[in-house]
Amino acid sequence: MKILWICNLVFPEFCPSYGIRVSDVGGWMPSLLHLLRMKTSYDISVCVPIYDDYRRRDIEVAGTKVYAFDGGMDRDEIRNDFISEFKRIYEIEKPDIIHIWGTEYKHAYYAVMACKELGLLDRTVIDIQGIITFIARHYLDGIPESIITLHTCDKCNSYLIEEKNNYLSHSSLERKIYQMVRFVTGRTDWDLSCVYSINHQIKYFYNARVLREGFYDFAGKWDSGKCKKHSVFLSSAYYALKGFHLFIDVINELRQRFGDLSVVIAGPDPLQYDKKGERSEYGNYIEELLKENNLENITTFTGIIDESEMIERMIEANVFVATSTIENSCNSLCEAMMLGLPVVATYCGGLPSLINHNVDGFLYQSNASYMGAYYIGRIFEDNSLAERLSCEGTKTALNRHSKERILNNVVNMYDMIGN
């Protein structure tokens, strides 16, 4: 069976051939590709976005055919000629199944339109990542109106209201995608409810993500006796949806009880200026909050870190917290659970599908800082509780992210769609 993947990033193993920097984002896609290569006879080809004309070409890497499409289509106005790019690929590859990863970018719309024009919708499945149509509604949750409307940054490369409007502008295209397709695959009650509200006739296949290999190797390796006490680890705070502006109140409450509190935040640094000397309005707002609350010495932004450093940082921490105001699924949360690091998360989007409250983690209302501080404080103070959450978290993660189970789910889905 020939499978064609439409992806929103270039996999690390393809980057050298295109002469671009390796990204550690979206690791579940190359992880699943590797698993399918090892365990099935599927002929899988991959489409990736390439922005520079001189780099854009079709290649082959380790036996996998890689097609390049114009990454600029995600930024440009709607153009029907972009549909032809995918029609060209489909007509060359002649896939039995077209697997489109995510609907957050315009290329997904063009890819689906090409399927429609060639009569391939019955062979097309959307892999739900985030659903912009519903995420946009929560983009500015918890941010004061005065900050939303006032440009406080002398050199800002994006403003909060513009960022939300960019999400909203994509909503109509995304809705059309889900109205056209027959099949989707997802992993939370939230993404199921979202797609059903757009198209109740859609066929939904459940499947979890394959995690990065190192997290399976270090499953259950977190040790309460060796971690840094009263330390919190977050995997992202780069933009408003990650909810760090609300978590600052949690930090303030915890600091009153734990004088040696430390908070480490991975991912792109919202406080960092780019090459033009600019940063986002949100980064400016976060810096303001940190200074107002005298939290500069408590918080550390690591910048983007690779898989091995992520594992090291998590094993060193006392607790992992997912602070989002809305999110479908947090892979870093799942990775933390795999390691056995106790987890706390906001009750939003699909996160309640990942945590059994008071069994393998805690959930709290994102704008109720006292609840977040309470649950984190309990983990800090009760070592037996931390160890119980650790053990149960690893059990949950090993079951949910079982490679064998995920592989069987993918094979069953492909077989059902392909036949």
Short mmCIF file of N, CA and C in Angstrom, two decimals, residues 87-250:
data_model
loop_
_atom_site.label_atom_id
_atom_site.label_comp_id
_atom_site.label_asym_id
_atom_site.label_seq_id
_atom_site.Cartn_x
_atom_site.Cartn_y
_atom_site.Cartn_z
N LYS A 87 -1.68 18.49 -6.74
CA LYS A 87 -2.17 17.62 -7.81
C LYS A 87 -1.00 16.99 -8.56
N ARG A 88 0.05 17.77 -8.78
CA ARG A 88 1.25 17.24 -9.44
C ARG A 88 1.83 16.07 -8.65
N ILE A 89 1.95 16.26 -7.33
CA ILE A 89 2.52 15.21 -6.48
C ILE A 89 1.63 13.98 -6.47
N TYR A 90 0.32 14.18 -6.35
CA TYR A 90 -0.61 13.04 -6.31
C TYR A 90 -0.55 12.24 -7.61
N GLU A 91 -0.47 12.96 -8.73
CA GLU A 91 -0.47 12.28 -10.02
C GLU A 91 0.82 11.52 -10.27
N ILE A 92 1.93 12.00 -9.68
CA ILE A 92 3.20 11.27 -9.80
C ILE A 92 3.19 10.06 -8.87
N GLU A 93 2.80 10.27 -7.63
CA GLU A 93 2.92 9.24 -6.59
C GLU A 93 1.82 8.19 -6.67
N LYS A 94 0.61 8.63 -7.07
CA LYS A 94 -0.55 7.73 -7.13
C LYS A 94 -0.74 6.96 -5.80
N PRO A 95 -0.94 7.70 -4.71
CA PRO A 95 -1.06 7.05 -3.39
C PRO A 95 -2.39 6.36 -3.19
N ASP A 96 -2.37 5.31 -2.38
CA ASP A 96 -3.62 4.67 -1.96
C ASP A 96 -4.29 5.46 -0.85
N ILE A 97 -3.46 6.11 -0.01
CA ILE A 97 -3.97 6.92 1.10
C ILE A 97 -3.15 8.20 1.21
N ILE A 98 -3.85 9.31 1.46
CA ILE A 98 -3.19 10.60 1.69
C ILE A 98 -3.44 10.98 3.15
N HIS A 99 -2.38 11.11 3.91
CA HIS A 99 -2.44 11.38 5.36
C HIS A 99 -1.92 12.80 5.57
N ILE A 100 -2.82 13.71 5.93
CA ILE A 100 -2.48 15.13 6.09
C ILE A 100 -2.33 15.45 7.57
N TRP A 101 -1.14 15.89 7.95
CA TRP A 101 -0.84 16.17 9.36
C TRP A 101 -1.20 17.63 9.69
N GLY A 102 -2.31 17.81 10.38
CA GLY A 102 -2.68 19.12 10.89
C GLY A 102 -3.43 19.98 9.88
N THR A 103 -4.20 20.91 10.43
CA THR A 103 -4.98 21.84 9.60
C THR A 103 -4.67 23.30 9.96
N GLU A 104 -3.55 23.52 10.65
CA GLU A 104 -3.23 24.86 11.13
C GLU A 104 -2.72 25.79 10.04
N TYR A 105 -2.32 25.22 8.91
CA TYR A 105 -1.71 26.03 7.85
C TYR A 105 -2.49 25.89 6.54
N LYS A 106 -2.34 26.89 5.68
CA LYS A 106 -3.11 26.92 4.43
C LYS A 106 -2.81 25.74 3.52
N HIS A 107 -1.58 25.22 3.60
CA HIS A 107 -1.26 24.12 2.68
C HIS A 107 -2.19 22.93 2.87
N ALA A 108 -2.71 22.75 4.08
CA ALA A 108 -3.65 21.64 4.31
C ALA A 108 -4.92 21.83 3.48
N TYR A 109 -5.36 23.08 3.36
CA TYR A 109 -6.54 23.37 2.54
C TYR A 109 -6.27 23.06 1.07
N TYR A 110 -5.11 23.49 0.58
CA TYR A 110 -4.77 23.21 -0.82
C TYR A 110 -4.64 21.71 -1.06
N ALA A 111 -4.06 21.01 -0.10
CA ALA A 111 -3.89 19.56 -0.24
C ALA A 111 -5.25 18.86 -0.31
N VAL A 112 -6.20 19.30 0.52
CA VAL A 112 -7.53 18.70 0.51
C VAL A 112 -8.29 19.07 -0.77
N MET A 113 -8.14 20.31 -1.22
CA MET A 113 -8.79 20.72 -2.46
C MET A 113 -8.27 19.91 -3.65
N ALA A 114 -6.97 19.62 -3.65
CA ALA A 114 -6.40 18.78 -4.71
C ALA A 114 -7.01 17.38 -4.66
N CYS A 115 -7.21 16.87 -3.43
CA CYS A 115 -7.86 15.56 -3.27
C CYS A 115 -9.28 15.61 -3.84
N LYS A 116 -9.99 16.69 -3.55
CA LYS A 116 -11.36 16.82 -4.03
C LYS A 116 -11.41 16.84 -5.55
N GLU A 117 -10.53 17.63 -6.16
CA GLU A 117 -10.54 17.77 -7.61
C GLU A 117 -10.15 16.49 -8.33
N LEU A 118 -9.35 15.65 -7.67
CA LEU A 118 -8.92 14.39 -8.28
C LEU A 118 -9.75 13.20 -7.81
N GLY A 119 -10.80 13.47 -7.01
CA GLY A 119 -11.67 12.40 -6.54
C GLY A 119 -11.01 11.48 -5.52
N LEU A 120 -10.17 12.05 -4.65
CA LEU A 120 -9.41 11.25 -3.69
C LEU A 120 -9.85 11.43 -2.24
N LEU A 121 -10.95 12.12 -2.00
CA LEU A 121 -11.36 12.40 -0.62
C LEU A 121 -11.65 11.12 0.17
N ASP A 122 -12.10 10.07 -0.51
CA ASP A 122 -12.38 8.81 0.18
C ASP A 122 -11.11 8.12 0.65
N ARG A 123 -9.96 8.60 0.20
CA ARG A 123 -8.68 8.01 0.60
C ARG A 123 -7.86 8.95 1.48
N THR A 124 -8.50 10.01 1.95
CA THR A 124 -7.78 11.07 2.67
C THR A 124 -8.15 11.07 4.15
N VAL A 125 -7.13 11.20 5.02
CA VAL A 125 -7.37 11.29 6.46
C VAL A 125 -6.60 12.48 7.01
N ILE A 126 -7.25 13.25 7.86
CA ILE A 126 -6.62 14.38 8.55
C ILE A 126 -6.16 13.93 9.92
N ASP A 127 -4.90 14.18 10.24
CA ASP A 127 -4.37 13.90 11.57
C ASP A 127 -4.47 15.20 12.37
N ILE A 128 -5.38 15.22 13.34
CA ILE A 128 -5.66 16.46 14.08
C ILE A 128 -4.47 16.81 14.97
N GLN A 129 -4.03 18.05 14.86
CA GLN A 129 -2.99 18.56 15.76
C GLN A 129 -3.64 19.61 16.65
N GLY A 130 -3.60 20.87 16.24
CA GLY A 130 -4.41 21.88 16.92
C GLY A 130 -5.53 22.27 15.99
N ILE A 131 -6.65 22.73 16.51
CA ILE A 131 -7.76 23.16 15.66
C ILE A 131 -7.94 24.67 15.87
N ILE A 132 -7.42 25.43 14.91
CA ILE A 132 -7.34 26.89 15.02
C ILE A 132 -8.72 27.51 15.25
N THR A 133 -9.73 26.96 14.60
CA THR A 133 -11.09 27.51 14.70
C THR A 133 -11.52 27.68 16.15
N PHE A 134 -11.17 26.74 17.00
CA PHE A 134 -11.58 26.78 18.40
C PHE A 134 -10.49 27.35 19.30
N ILE A 135 -9.25 27.15 18.94
CA ILE A 135 -8.15 27.71 19.72
C ILE A 135 -8.19 29.23 19.71
N ALA A 136 -8.54 29.82 18.57
CA ALA A 136 -8.55 31.28 18.43
C ALA A 136 -9.46 31.95 19.46
N ARG A 137 -10.52 31.27 19.84
CA ARG A 137 -11.47 31.85 20.80
C ARG A 137 -10.83 32.10 22.16
N HIS A 138 -9.77 31.38 22.45
CA HIS A 138 -9.13 31.46 23.77
C HIS A 138 -7.76 32.14 23.71
N TYR A 139 -7.40 32.70 22.55
CA TYR A 139 -6.02 33.16 22.35
C TYR A 139 -5.58 34.18 23.39
N LEU A 140 -6.48 35.05 23.79
CA LEU A 140 -6.10 36.14 24.70
C LEU A 140 -6.67 35.95 26.11
N ASP A 141 -7.06 34.74 26.44
CA ASP A 141 -7.61 34.47 27.78
C ASP A 141 -6.62 34.89 28.86
N GLY A 142 -7.12 35.65 29.83
CA GLY A 142 -6.29 36.03 30.97
C GLY A 142 -5.41 37.24 30.76
N ILE A 143 -5.46 37.85 29.57
CA ILE A 143 -4.64 39.04 29.31
C ILE A 143 -5.53 40.27 29.44
N PRO A 144 -5.15 41.24 30.27
CA PRO A 144 -5.98 42.43 30.48
C PRO A 144 -6.25 43.19 29.19
N GLU A 145 -7.44 43.77 29.10
CA GLU A 145 -7.81 44.55 27.91
C GLU A 145 -6.82 45.68 27.64
N SER A 146 -6.30 46.26 28.71
CA SER A 146 -5.35 47.37 28.55
C SER A 146 -4.08 46.93 27.82
N ILE A 147 -3.69 45.68 28.02
CA ILE A 147 -2.50 45.15 27.35
C ILE A 147 -2.83 44.77 25.91
N ILE A 148 -4.03 44.24 25.69
CA ILE A 148 -4.43 43.82 24.35
C ILE A 148 -4.50 45.01 23.41
N THR A 149 -5.05 46.12 23.88
CA THR A 149 -5.29 47.28 23.02
C THR A 149 -4.13 48.26 22.98
N LEU A 150 -3.25 48.20 23.97
CA LEU A 150 -2.15 49.15 24.03
C LEU A 150 -0.86 48.51 23.55
N HIS A 151 -0.21 49.13 22.55
CA HIS A 151 1.08 48.65 22.08
C HIS A 151 2.16 49.21 23.00
N THR A 152 2.66 48.37 23.89
CA THR A 152 3.62 48.83 24.89
C THR A 152 5.06 48.64 24.46
N CYS A 153 5.26 48.07 23.29
CA CYS A 153 6.60 47.69 22.85
C CYS A 153 7.09 48.62 21.75
N ASP A 154 8.24 49.25 21.94
CA ASP A 154 8.79 50.13 20.92
C ASP A 154 9.14 49.36 19.65
N LYS A 155 9.67 48.16 19.84
CA LYS A 155 10.07 47.34 18.69
C LYS A 155 9.44 45.96 18.81
N CYS A 156 8.22 45.84 18.31
CA CYS A 156 7.52 44.56 18.37
C CYS A 156 7.32 44.00 16.97
N ASN A 157 7.59 42.71 16.80
CA ASN A 157 7.37 42.08 15.50
C ASN A 157 5.97 41.49 15.38
N SER A 158 5.20 41.50 16.45
CA SER A 158 3.80 41.05 16.38
C SER A 158 3.05 41.60 17.59
N TYR A 159 1.78 41.92 17.38
CA TYR A 159 0.93 42.41 18.45
C TYR A 159 -0.14 41.38 18.77
N LEU A 160 -0.57 41.36 20.01
CA LEU A 160 -1.47 40.31 20.48
C LEU A 160 -2.75 40.22 19.66
N ILE A 161 -3.39 41.34 19.39
CA ILE A 161 -4.65 41.31 18.66
C ILE A 161 -4.44 40.85 17.23
N GLU A 162 -3.28 41.20 16.65
CA GLU A 162 -2.98 40.75 15.28
C GLU A 162 -2.76 39.25 15.24
N GLU A 163 -2.11 38.72 16.28
CA GLU A 163 -1.89 37.28 16.34
C GLU A 163 -3.22 36.53 16.41
N LYS A 164 -4.14 37.04 17.23
CA LYS A 164 -5.45 36.40 17.32
C LYS A 164 -6.19 36.50 15.99
N ASN A 165 -6.12 37.66 15.34
CA ASN A 165 -6.80 37.84 14.06
C ASN A 165 -6.24 36.92 12.98
N ASN A 166 -4.94 36.65 13.04
CA ASN A 166 -4.34 35.70 12.09
C ASN A 166 -4.94 34.31 12.26
N TYR A 167 -5.17 33.93 13.51
CA TYR A 167 -5.82 32.64 13.77
C TYR A 167 -7.26 32.65 13.22
N LEU A 168 -7.98 33.72 13.52
CA LEU A 168 -9.37 33.80 13.09
C LEU A 168 -9.50 33.79 11.57
N SER A 169 -8.55 34.42 10.88
CA SER A 169 -8.62 34.49 9.42
C SER A 169 -8.48 33.11 8.78
N HIS A 170 -7.81 32.19 9.47
CA HIS A 170 -7.63 30.84 8.94
C HIS A 170 -8.83 29.94 9.23
N SER A 171 -9.68 30.38 10.12
CA SER A 171 -10.78 29.53 10.59
C SER A 171 -11.70 29.07 9.47
N SER A 172 -12.03 29.96 8.53
CA SER A 172 -12.97 29.58 7.47
C SER A 172 -12.39 28.49 6.58
N LEU A 173 -11.08 28.55 6.31
CA LEU A 173 -10.44 27.50 5.51
C LEU A 173 -10.44 26.17 6.26
N GLU A 174 -10.15 26.25 7.55
CA GLU A 174 -10.10 25.03 8.36
C GLU A 174 -11.47 24.36 8.42
N ARG A 175 -12.50 25.15 8.58
CA ARG A 175 -13.85 24.58 8.62
C ARG A 175 -14.19 23.88 7.30
N LYS A 176 -13.76 24.47 6.19
CA LYS A 176 -14.00 23.85 4.88
C LYS A 176 -13.29 22.50 4.78
N ILE A 177 -12.09 22.43 5.35
CA ILE A 177 -11.34 21.17 5.34
C ILE A 177 -12.15 20.07 6.02
N TYR A 178 -12.62 20.35 7.24
CA TYR A 178 -13.35 19.33 8.00
C TYR A 178 -14.73 19.04 7.41
N GLN A 179 -15.28 19.99 6.68
CA GLN A 179 -16.55 19.74 6.01
C GLN A 179 -16.38 18.84 4.79
N MET A 180 -15.18 18.87 4.18
CA MET A 180 -14.93 18.07 2.97
C MET A 180 -14.50 16.64 3.27
N VAL A 181 -13.65 16.45 4.30
CA VAL A 181 -13.05 15.13 4.50
C VAL A 181 -14.00 14.17 5.20
N ARG A 182 -13.75 12.88 5.02
CA ARG A 182 -14.56 11.84 5.65
C ARG A 182 -13.89 11.25 6.87
N PHE A 183 -12.54 11.31 6.93
CA PHE A 183 -11.80 10.61 7.97
C PHE A 183 -10.85 11.55 8.71
N VAL A 184 -10.80 11.39 10.04
CA VAL A 184 -9.82 12.11 10.85
C VAL A 184 -9.28 11.15 11.90
N THR A 185 -8.10 11.45 12.40
CA THR A 185 -7.56 10.71 13.53
C THR A 185 -7.15 11.71 14.60
N GLY A 186 -7.52 11.43 15.84
CA GLY A 186 -7.22 12.34 16.94
C GLY A 186 -6.93 11.57 18.21
N ARG A 187 -6.88 12.28 19.34
CA ARG A 187 -6.45 11.62 20.57
C ARG A 187 -7.07 12.17 21.85
N THR A 188 -8.01 13.13 21.74
CA THR A 188 -8.63 13.67 22.95
C THR A 188 -10.13 13.88 22.75
N ASP A 189 -10.84 13.98 23.86
CA ASP A 189 -12.26 14.30 23.78
C ASP A 189 -12.46 15.68 23.17
N TRP A 190 -11.51 16.57 23.41
CA TRP A 190 -11.64 17.94 22.89
C TRP A 190 -11.59 17.95 21.37
N ASP A 191 -10.59 17.28 20.77
CA ASP A 191 -10.52 17.34 19.30
C ASP A 191 -11.70 16.60 18.66
N LEU A 192 -12.18 15.56 19.33
CA LEU A 192 -13.37 14.85 18.83
C LEU A 192 -14.59 15.78 18.83
N SER A 193 -14.80 16.49 19.92
CA SER A 193 -15.96 17.39 20.01
C SER A 193 -15.86 18.53 19.01
N CYS A 194 -14.64 19.01 18.77
CA CYS A 194 -14.44 20.11 17.82
C CYS A 194 -14.80 19.69 16.40
N VAL A 195 -14.27 18.57 15.94
CA VAL A 195 -14.54 18.16 14.56
C VAL A 195 -16.00 17.74 14.39
N TYR A 196 -16.58 17.14 15.42
CA TYR A 196 -17.99 16.76 15.33
C TYR A 196 -18.90 17.98 15.24
N SER A 197 -18.50 19.07 15.86
CA SER A 197 -19.33 20.28 15.80
C SER A 197 -19.31 20.89 14.40
N ILE A 198 -18.28 20.57 13.62
CA ILE A 198 -18.18 21.04 12.24
C ILE A 198 -18.81 20.04 11.28
N ASN A 199 -18.55 18.76 11.50
CA ASN A 199 -19.03 17.71 10.59
C ASN A 199 -19.35 16.46 11.41
N HIS A 200 -20.62 16.30 11.72
CA HIS A 200 -21.02 15.18 12.59
C HIS A 200 -20.98 13.84 11.87
N GLN A 201 -20.80 13.85 10.55
CA GLN A 201 -20.75 12.61 9.78
C GLN A 201 -19.33 12.05 9.66
N ILE A 202 -18.38 12.76 10.20
CA ILE A 202 -16.98 12.38 10.03
C ILE A 202 -16.67 11.10 10.80
N LYS A 203 -15.77 10.28 10.25
CA LYS A 203 -15.32 9.05 10.91
C LYS A 203 -14.04 9.37 11.68
N TYR A 204 -14.06 9.08 12.99
CA TYR A 204 -12.95 9.44 13.88
C TYR A 204 -12.20 8.19 14.31
N PHE A 205 -10.89 8.19 14.11
CA PHE A 205 -10.02 7.10 14.57
C PHE A 205 -9.17 7.62 15.74
N TYR A 206 -9.22 6.94 16.87
CA TYR A 206 -8.38 7.34 18.00
C TYR A 206 -6.97 6.77 17.84
N ASN A 207 -5.98 7.58 18.14
CA ASN A 207 -4.61 7.07 18.28
C ASN A 207 -3.75 8.07 19.03
N ALA A 208 -2.87 7.55 19.88
CA ALA A 208 -1.93 8.40 20.62
C ALA A 208 -0.70 8.67 19.76
N ARG A 209 0.22 9.45 20.29
CA ARG A 209 1.46 9.78 19.59
C ARG A 209 2.58 8.83 20.02
N VAL A 210 3.47 8.54 19.07
CA VAL A 210 4.73 7.89 19.42
C VAL A 210 5.63 8.98 19.99
N LEU A 211 6.19 8.75 21.16
CA LEU A 211 7.09 9.72 21.77
C LEU A 211 8.50 9.56 21.21
N ARG A 212 9.35 10.51 21.53
CA ARG A 212 10.74 10.40 21.11
C ARG A 212 11.42 9.25 21.84
N GLU A 213 12.34 8.58 21.15
CA GLU A 213 12.89 7.31 21.61
C GLU A 213 13.51 7.40 23.00
N GLY A 214 14.20 8.50 23.29
CA GLY A 214 14.88 8.62 24.57
C GLY A 214 13.94 8.54 25.76
N PHE A 215 12.69 8.93 25.59
CA PHE A 215 11.74 8.91 26.70
C PHE A 215 11.28 7.48 27.01
N TYR A 216 11.30 6.61 26.02
CA TYR A 216 11.05 5.19 26.29
C TYR A 216 12.26 4.59 27.02
N ASP A 217 13.45 5.00 26.60
CA ASP A 217 14.67 4.47 27.22
C ASP A 217 14.76 4.85 28.70
N PHE A 218 14.25 6.05 29.04
CA PHE A 218 14.35 6.55 30.42
C PHE A 218 13.01 6.48 31.15
N ALA A 219 12.11 5.62 30.70
CA ALA A 219 10.80 5.49 31.35
C ALA A 219 10.96 5.13 32.82
N GLY A 220 10.30 5.92 33.69
CA GLY A 220 10.33 5.65 35.13
C GLY A 220 11.63 6.00 35.82
N LYS A 221 12.51 6.74 35.17
CA LYS A 221 13.84 7.02 35.74
C LYS A 221 13.86 8.21 36.68
N TRP A 222 12.77 8.97 36.74
CA TRP A 222 12.75 10.10 37.69
C TRP A 222 12.83 9.55 39.11
N ASP A 223 13.62 10.22 39.94
CA ASP A 223 13.86 9.76 41.32
C ASP A 223 13.61 10.93 42.27
N SER A 224 12.63 10.78 43.15
CA SER A 224 12.31 11.86 44.07
C SER A 224 13.47 12.21 44.99
N GLY A 225 14.34 11.25 45.23
CA GLY A 225 15.49 11.49 46.10
C GLY A 225 16.62 12.23 45.43
N LYS A 226 16.60 12.29 44.10
CA LYS A 226 17.70 12.93 43.37
C LYS A 226 17.30 14.23 42.68
N CYS A 227 16.01 14.51 42.62
CA CYS A 227 15.58 15.73 41.93
C CYS A 227 15.91 16.97 42.75
N LYS A 228 15.87 18.12 42.09
CA LYS A 228 16.09 19.39 42.77
C LYS A 228 14.77 19.80 43.43
N LYS A 229 14.75 19.84 44.75
CA LYS A 229 13.52 20.12 45.48
C LYS A 229 12.98 21.53 45.16
N HIS A 230 11.67 21.60 45.11
CA HIS A 230 10.95 22.86 44.90
C HIS A 230 11.29 23.49 43.55
N SER A 231 11.54 22.64 42.56
CA SER A 231 11.82 23.14 41.20
C SER A 231 10.69 22.74 40.27
N VAL A 232 10.30 23.68 39.42
CA VAL A 232 9.20 23.48 38.48
C VAL A 232 9.76 23.56 37.06
N PHE A 233 9.30 22.66 36.20
CA PHE A 233 9.73 22.68 34.80
C PHE A 233 8.53 22.89 33.88
N LEU A 234 8.66 23.85 32.97
CA LEU A 234 7.66 24.11 31.94
C LEU A 234 8.32 23.92 30.58
N SER A 235 7.57 23.44 29.60
CA SER A 235 8.17 23.17 28.30
C SER A 235 8.02 24.31 27.31
N SER A 236 7.18 25.31 27.63
CA SER A 236 6.99 26.42 26.70
C SER A 236 6.28 27.58 27.37
N ALA A 237 6.67 28.79 26.96
CA ALA A 237 5.98 30.00 27.42
C ALA A 237 6.06 31.08 26.35
N TYR A 238 6.21 30.67 25.10
CA TYR A 238 6.57 31.60 24.04
C TYR A 238 5.43 32.50 23.59
N TYR A 239 4.20 31.99 23.63
CA TYR A 239 3.09 32.83 23.17
C TYR A 239 1.90 32.66 24.11
N ALA A 240 0.89 33.50 23.91
CA ALA A 240 -0.17 33.67 24.90
C ALA A 240 -0.91 32.39 25.23
N LEU A 241 -1.12 31.51 24.24
CA LEU A 241 -1.87 30.28 24.49
C LEU A 241 -1.22 29.39 25.54
N LYS A 242 0.08 29.55 25.74
CA LYS A 242 0.79 28.71 26.71
C LYS A 242 0.50 29.14 28.15
N GLY A 243 -0.13 30.30 28.33
CA GLY A 243 -0.66 30.67 29.64
C GLY A 243 0.34 31.05 30.71
N PHE A 244 1.57 31.37 30.33
CA PHE A 244 2.57 31.69 31.35
C PHE A 244 2.20 32.95 32.13
N HIS A 245 1.49 33.87 31.49
CA HIS A 245 1.08 35.10 32.17
C HIS A 245 0.18 34.79 33.37
N LEU A 246 -0.61 33.73 33.28
CA LEU A 246 -1.45 33.32 34.41
C LEU A 246 -0.66 32.53 35.44
N PHE A 247 0.33 31.80 34.98
CA PHE A 247 1.13 30.98 35.90
C PHE A 247 2.00 31.84 36.81
N ILE A 248 2.25 33.06 36.43
CA ILE A 248 3.06 33.95 37.28
C ILE A 248 2.40 34.12 38.65
N ASP A 249 1.08 34.14 38.70
CA ASP A 249 0.38 34.22 39.99
C ASP A 249 0.62 32.96 40.82
N VAL A 250 0.72 31.81 40.15
CA VAL A 250 1.03 30.56 40.85
C VAL A 250 2.43 30.64 41.45
#
